[in-house]
Short mmCIF file of C-alpha atoms and ligand atoms in Angstrom, two decimals:
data_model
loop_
_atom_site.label_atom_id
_atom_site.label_comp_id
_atom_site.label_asym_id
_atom_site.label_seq_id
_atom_site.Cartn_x
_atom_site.Cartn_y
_atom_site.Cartn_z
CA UNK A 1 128.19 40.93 289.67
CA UNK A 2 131.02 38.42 290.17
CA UNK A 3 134.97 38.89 290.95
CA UNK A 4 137.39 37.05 288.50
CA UNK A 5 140.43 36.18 290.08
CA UNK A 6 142.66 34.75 287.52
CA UNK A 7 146.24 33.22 288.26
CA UNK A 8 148.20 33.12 284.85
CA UNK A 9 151.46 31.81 283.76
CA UNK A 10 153.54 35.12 282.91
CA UNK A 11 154.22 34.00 279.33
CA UNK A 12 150.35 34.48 279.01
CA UNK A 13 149.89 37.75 280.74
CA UNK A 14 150.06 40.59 278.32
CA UNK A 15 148.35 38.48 275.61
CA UNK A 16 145.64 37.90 277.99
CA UNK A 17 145.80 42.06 279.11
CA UNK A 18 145.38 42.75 275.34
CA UNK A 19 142.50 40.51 274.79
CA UNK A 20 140.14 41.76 277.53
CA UNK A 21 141.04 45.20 276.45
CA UNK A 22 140.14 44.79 273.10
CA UNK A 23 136.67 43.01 274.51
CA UNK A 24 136.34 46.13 276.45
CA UNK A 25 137.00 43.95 280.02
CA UNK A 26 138.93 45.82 282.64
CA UNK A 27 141.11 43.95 284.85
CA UNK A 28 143.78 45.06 287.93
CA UNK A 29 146.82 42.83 287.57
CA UNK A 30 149.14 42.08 290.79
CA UNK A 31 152.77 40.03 290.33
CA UNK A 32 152.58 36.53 291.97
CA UNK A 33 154.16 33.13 292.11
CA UNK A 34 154.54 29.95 292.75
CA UNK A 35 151.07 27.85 293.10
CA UNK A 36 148.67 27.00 290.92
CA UNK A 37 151.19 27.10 288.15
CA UNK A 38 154.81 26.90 287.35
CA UNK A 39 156.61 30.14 289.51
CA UNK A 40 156.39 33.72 287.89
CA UNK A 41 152.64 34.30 287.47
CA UNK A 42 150.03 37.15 287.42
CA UNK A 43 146.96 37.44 289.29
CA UNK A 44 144.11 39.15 287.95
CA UNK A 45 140.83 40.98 289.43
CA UNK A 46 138.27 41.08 286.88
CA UNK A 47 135.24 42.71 288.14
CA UNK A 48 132.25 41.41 285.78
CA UNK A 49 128.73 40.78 285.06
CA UNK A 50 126.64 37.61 285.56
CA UNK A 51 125.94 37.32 282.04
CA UNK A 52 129.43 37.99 280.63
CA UNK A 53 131.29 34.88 282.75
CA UNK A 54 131.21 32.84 280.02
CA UNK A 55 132.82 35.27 277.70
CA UNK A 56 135.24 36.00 279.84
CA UNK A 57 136.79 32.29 280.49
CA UNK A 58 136.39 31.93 276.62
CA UNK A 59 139.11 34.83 276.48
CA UNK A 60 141.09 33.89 279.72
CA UNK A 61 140.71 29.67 277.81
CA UNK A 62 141.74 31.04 274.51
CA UNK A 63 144.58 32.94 275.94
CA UNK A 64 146.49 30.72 278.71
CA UNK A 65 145.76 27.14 277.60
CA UNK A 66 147.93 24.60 278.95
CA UNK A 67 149.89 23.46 275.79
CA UNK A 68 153.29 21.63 274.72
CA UNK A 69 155.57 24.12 273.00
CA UNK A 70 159.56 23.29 271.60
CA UNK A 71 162.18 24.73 273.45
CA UNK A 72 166.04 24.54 272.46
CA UNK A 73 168.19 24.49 275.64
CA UNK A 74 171.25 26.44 275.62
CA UNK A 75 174.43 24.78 274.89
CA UNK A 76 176.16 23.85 278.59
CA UNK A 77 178.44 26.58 279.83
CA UNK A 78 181.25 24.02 280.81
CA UNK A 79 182.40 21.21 279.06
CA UNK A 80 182.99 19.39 276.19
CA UNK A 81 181.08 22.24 274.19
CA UNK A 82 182.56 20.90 270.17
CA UNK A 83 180.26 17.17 270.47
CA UNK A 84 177.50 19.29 271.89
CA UNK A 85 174.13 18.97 269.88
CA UNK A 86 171.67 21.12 270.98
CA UNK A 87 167.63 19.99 269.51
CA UNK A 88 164.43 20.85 270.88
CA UNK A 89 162.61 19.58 273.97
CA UNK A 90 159.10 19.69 274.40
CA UNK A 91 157.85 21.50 277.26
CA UNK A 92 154.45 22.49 278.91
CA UNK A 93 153.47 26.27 278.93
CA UNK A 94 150.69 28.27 279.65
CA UNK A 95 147.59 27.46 282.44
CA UNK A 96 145.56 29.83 284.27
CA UNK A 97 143.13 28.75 287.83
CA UNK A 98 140.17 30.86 287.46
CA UNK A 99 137.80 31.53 290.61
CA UNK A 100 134.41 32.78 290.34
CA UNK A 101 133.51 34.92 293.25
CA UNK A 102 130.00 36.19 294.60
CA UNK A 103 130.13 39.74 295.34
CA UNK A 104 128.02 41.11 297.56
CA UNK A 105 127.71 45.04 296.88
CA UNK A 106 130.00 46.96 294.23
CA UNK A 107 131.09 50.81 294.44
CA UNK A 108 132.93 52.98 292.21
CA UNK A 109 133.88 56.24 293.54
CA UNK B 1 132.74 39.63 308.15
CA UNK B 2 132.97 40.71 304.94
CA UNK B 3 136.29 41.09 302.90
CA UNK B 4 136.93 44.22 301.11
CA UNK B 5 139.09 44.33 298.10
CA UNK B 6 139.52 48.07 297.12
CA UNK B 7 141.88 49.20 293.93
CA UNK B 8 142.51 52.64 294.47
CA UNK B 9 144.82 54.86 292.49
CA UNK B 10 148.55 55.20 293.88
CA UNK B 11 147.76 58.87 293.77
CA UNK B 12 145.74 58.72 297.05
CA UNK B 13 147.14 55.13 298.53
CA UNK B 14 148.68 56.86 301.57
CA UNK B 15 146.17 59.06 302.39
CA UNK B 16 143.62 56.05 302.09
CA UNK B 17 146.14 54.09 304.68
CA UNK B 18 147.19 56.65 307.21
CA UNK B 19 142.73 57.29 307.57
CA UNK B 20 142.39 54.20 307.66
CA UNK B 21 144.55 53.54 310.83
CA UNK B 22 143.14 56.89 312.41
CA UNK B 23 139.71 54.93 312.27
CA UNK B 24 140.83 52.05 313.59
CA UNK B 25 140.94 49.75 310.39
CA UNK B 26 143.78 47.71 309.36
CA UNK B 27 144.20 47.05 305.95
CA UNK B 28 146.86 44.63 303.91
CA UNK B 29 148.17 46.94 300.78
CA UNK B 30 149.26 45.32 297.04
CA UNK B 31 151.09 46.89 294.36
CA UNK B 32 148.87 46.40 291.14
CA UNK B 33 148.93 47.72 287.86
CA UNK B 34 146.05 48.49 284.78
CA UNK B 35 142.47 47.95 284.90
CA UNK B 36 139.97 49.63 286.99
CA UNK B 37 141.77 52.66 287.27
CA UNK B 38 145.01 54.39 285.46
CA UNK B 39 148.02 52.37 285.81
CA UNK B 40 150.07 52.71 289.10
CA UNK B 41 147.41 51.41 291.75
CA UNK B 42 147.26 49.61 295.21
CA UNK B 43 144.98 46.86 295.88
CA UNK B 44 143.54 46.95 299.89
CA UNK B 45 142.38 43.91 301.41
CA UNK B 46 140.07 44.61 304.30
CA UNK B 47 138.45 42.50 306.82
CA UNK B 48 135.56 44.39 308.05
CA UNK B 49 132.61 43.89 310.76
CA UNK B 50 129.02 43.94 308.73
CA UNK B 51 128.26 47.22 310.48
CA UNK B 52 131.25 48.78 309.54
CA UNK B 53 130.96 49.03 305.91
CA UNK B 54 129.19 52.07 305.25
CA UNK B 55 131.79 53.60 307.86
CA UNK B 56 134.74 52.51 305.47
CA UNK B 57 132.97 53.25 302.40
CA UNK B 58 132.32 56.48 303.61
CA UNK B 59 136.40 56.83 303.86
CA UNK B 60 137.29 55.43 300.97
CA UNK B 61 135.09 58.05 298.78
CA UNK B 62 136.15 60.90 301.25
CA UNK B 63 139.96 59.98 300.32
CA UNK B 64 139.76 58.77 296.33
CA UNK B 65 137.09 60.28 294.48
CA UNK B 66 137.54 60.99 291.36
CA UNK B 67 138.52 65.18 291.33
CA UNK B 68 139.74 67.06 288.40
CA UNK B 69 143.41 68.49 289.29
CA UNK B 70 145.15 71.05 286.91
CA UNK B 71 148.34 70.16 286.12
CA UNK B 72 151.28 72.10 284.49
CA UNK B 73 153.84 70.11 281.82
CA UNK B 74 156.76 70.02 281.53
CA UNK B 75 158.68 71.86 278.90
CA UNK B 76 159.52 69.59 275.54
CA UNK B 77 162.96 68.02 275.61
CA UNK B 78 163.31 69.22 272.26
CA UNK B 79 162.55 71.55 269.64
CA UNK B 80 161.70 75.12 270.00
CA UNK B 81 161.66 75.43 273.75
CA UNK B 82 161.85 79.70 273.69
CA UNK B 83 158.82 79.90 272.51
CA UNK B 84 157.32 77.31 274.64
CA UNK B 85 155.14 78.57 276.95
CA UNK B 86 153.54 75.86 279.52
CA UNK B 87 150.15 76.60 281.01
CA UNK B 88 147.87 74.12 283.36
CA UNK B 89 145.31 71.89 282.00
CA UNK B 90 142.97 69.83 284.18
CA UNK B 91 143.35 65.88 284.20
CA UNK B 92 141.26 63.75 286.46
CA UNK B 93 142.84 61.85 289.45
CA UNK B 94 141.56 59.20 291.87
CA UNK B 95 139.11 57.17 291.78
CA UNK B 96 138.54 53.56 293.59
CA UNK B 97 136.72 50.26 293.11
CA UNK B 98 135.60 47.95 295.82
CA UNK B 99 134.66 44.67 296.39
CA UNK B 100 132.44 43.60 299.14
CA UNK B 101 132.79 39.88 299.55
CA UNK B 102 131.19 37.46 301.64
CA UNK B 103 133.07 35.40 304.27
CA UNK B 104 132.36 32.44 305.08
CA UNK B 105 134.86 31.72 308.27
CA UNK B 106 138.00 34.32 309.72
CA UNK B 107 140.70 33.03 311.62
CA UNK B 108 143.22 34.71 313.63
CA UNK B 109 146.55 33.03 315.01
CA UNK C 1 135.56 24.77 296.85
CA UNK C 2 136.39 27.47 298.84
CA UNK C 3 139.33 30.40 297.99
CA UNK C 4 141.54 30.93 301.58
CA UNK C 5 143.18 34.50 301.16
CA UNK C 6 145.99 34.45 304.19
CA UNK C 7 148.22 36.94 305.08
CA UNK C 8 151.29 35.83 307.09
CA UNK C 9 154.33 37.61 308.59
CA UNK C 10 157.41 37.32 305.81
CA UNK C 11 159.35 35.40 309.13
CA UNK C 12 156.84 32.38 308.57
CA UNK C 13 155.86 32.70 304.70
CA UNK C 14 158.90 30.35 303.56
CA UNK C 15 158.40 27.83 305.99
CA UNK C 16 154.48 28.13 305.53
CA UNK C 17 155.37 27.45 301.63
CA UNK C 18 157.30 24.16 302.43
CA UNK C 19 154.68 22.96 304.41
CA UNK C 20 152.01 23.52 301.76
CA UNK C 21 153.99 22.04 299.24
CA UNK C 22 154.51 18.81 301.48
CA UNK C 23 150.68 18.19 302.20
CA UNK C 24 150.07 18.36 298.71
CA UNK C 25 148.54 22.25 298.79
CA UNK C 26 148.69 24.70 296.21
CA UNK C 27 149.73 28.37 296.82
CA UNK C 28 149.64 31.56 295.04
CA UNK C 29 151.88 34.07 296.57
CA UNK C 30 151.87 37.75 296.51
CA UNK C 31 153.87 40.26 298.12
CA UNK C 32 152.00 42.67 300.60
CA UNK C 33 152.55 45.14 303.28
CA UNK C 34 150.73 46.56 306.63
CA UNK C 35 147.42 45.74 307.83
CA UNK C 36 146.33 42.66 309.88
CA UNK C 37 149.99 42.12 310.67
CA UNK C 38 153.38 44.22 311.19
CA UNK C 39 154.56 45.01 307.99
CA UNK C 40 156.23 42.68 305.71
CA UNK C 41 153.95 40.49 304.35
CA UNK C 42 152.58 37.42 302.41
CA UNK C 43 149.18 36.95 300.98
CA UNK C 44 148.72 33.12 299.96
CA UNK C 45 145.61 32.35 297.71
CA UNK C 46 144.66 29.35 298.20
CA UNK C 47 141.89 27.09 296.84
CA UNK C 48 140.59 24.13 298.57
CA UNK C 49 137.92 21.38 298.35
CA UNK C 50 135.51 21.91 301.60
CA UNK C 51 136.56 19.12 303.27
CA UNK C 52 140.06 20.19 303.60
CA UNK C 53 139.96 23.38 305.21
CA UNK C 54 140.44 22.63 308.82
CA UNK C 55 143.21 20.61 307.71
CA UNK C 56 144.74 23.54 305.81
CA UNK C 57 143.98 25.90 308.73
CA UNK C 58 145.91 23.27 311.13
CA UNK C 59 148.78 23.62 308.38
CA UNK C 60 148.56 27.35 308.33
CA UNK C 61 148.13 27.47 312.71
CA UNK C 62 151.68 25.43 313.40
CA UNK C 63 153.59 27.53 311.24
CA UNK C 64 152.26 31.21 311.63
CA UNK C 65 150.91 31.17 315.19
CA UNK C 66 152.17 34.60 317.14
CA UNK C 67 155.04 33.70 319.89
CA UNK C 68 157.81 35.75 321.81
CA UNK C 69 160.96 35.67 320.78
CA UNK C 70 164.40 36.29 322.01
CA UNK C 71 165.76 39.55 319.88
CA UNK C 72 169.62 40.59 320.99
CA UNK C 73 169.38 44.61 319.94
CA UNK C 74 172.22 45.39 318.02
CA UNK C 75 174.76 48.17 319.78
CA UNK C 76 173.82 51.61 319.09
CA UNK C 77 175.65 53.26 315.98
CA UNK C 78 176.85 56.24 317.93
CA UNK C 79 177.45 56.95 321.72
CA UNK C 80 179.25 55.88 324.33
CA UNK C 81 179.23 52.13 322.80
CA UNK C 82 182.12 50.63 325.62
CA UNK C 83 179.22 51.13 328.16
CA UNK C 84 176.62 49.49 326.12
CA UNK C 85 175.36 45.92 327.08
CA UNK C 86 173.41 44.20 324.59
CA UNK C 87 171.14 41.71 326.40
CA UNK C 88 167.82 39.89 324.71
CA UNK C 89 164.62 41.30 324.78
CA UNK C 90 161.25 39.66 324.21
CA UNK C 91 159.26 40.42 320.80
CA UNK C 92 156.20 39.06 319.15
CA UNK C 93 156.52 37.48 315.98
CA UNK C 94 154.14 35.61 313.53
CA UNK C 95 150.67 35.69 313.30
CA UNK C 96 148.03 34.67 310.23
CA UNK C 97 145.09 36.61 308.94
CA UNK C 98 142.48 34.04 306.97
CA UNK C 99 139.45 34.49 305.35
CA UNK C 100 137.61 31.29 303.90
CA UNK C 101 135.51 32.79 300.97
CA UNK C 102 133.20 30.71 298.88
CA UNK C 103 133.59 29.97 295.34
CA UNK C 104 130.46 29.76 292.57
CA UNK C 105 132.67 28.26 290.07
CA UNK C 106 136.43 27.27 289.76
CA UNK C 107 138.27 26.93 285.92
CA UNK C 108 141.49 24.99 285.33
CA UNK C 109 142.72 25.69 281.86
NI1 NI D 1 134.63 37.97 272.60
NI1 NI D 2 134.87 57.83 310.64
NI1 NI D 3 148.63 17.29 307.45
#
């Protein structure tokens, strides 16, 4: 057996909680920030099998992939708001830091 | 040294902390959600002596096994609440999964 | 790689952070409470190529390490307050808790 822990961007998260539900994965989820990724992220403990790892980053890859997404900015709250054009940016979402840990014994009580 | 990561229902969190300290351990507590258990859990970090684990194992079971506990509803907030009549039915409660991982070096400052 | 799960007093967590950030680490931070320290806590996950950690644990050692400190009480809500005279008292402060774990296998997505 091996522990998951999985840091997430929080635009990810529930997509990502959905998906290893429906793959019948159970994971504990604790608020986090900062690090690995852009601030506001979730950590998840995935307790899992040797031979389901790879499964599991497929979902967690599939999921949280670092991609480039358009974003319109709000028009400025001050100033000259009539000449004000707002068009989409491109910005980089998503990410997760995945680390495979060795567990020694496992109990469920 | 080994580090324990128990989730264990919020149900019996305090109980688990306050044996805990009467046994001398000291644990670090998280606020988690979903997975191993029913939502609303804690997640305990532990650092623990190799000749200590069965000791805390033992205390963890002792305070969050899973029990069936009968539990009374509440009335509907609607509809025909005189003829409601609310009688017990038994859910189950507890539970907790842990972790034993190996350490590699512990510092203290 | 190795994961470094550290749990620091909420007095030094900010100033831990900057630090971090200025050598070029990476932090995860989640909000914890009790345990290895007084309550009001950090835990910073942390991963780091072998040959950093005592580097890391130097970081972690200047900014956490217990010390006394100077407290001035504040005057007591009710009693005879024109006899009271505040005067400092010594407290500890600070202190980290870190475990160095090893890692089988570490994802970026
Ligand atoms: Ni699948
Ligand atoms: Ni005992
Ligand atoms: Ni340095």
């Amino acid at each position: 057996m091996k522990l998951l822990i999985a840091v997430v961007q929080d635009k990810d998260s529930n997509r990502l909680s959905n998906s290893l539900i429906a793959e019948g994965f159970r994971a504990t989820k604790l608020a986090s920030t900062g690090g690995f990724l852009r601030s506001g992220n979730t950590t998840f403990l995935i307790g899992i099998e040797d031979n389901q790892i790879q499964h599991i980053l497929d979902v967690i890859r599939a999921n949280c992939k670092v991609r480039d997404q358009l974003v319109t900015p709000v028009s400025p709250v001050s100033g000259a708001a009539d000449s004000y054009i707002p068009f989409p940016v491109e910005v980089q979402v998503g990410g997760a830091a995945v680390f495979v840990l060795p567990v020694e014994r496992f109990e469920h009580f």
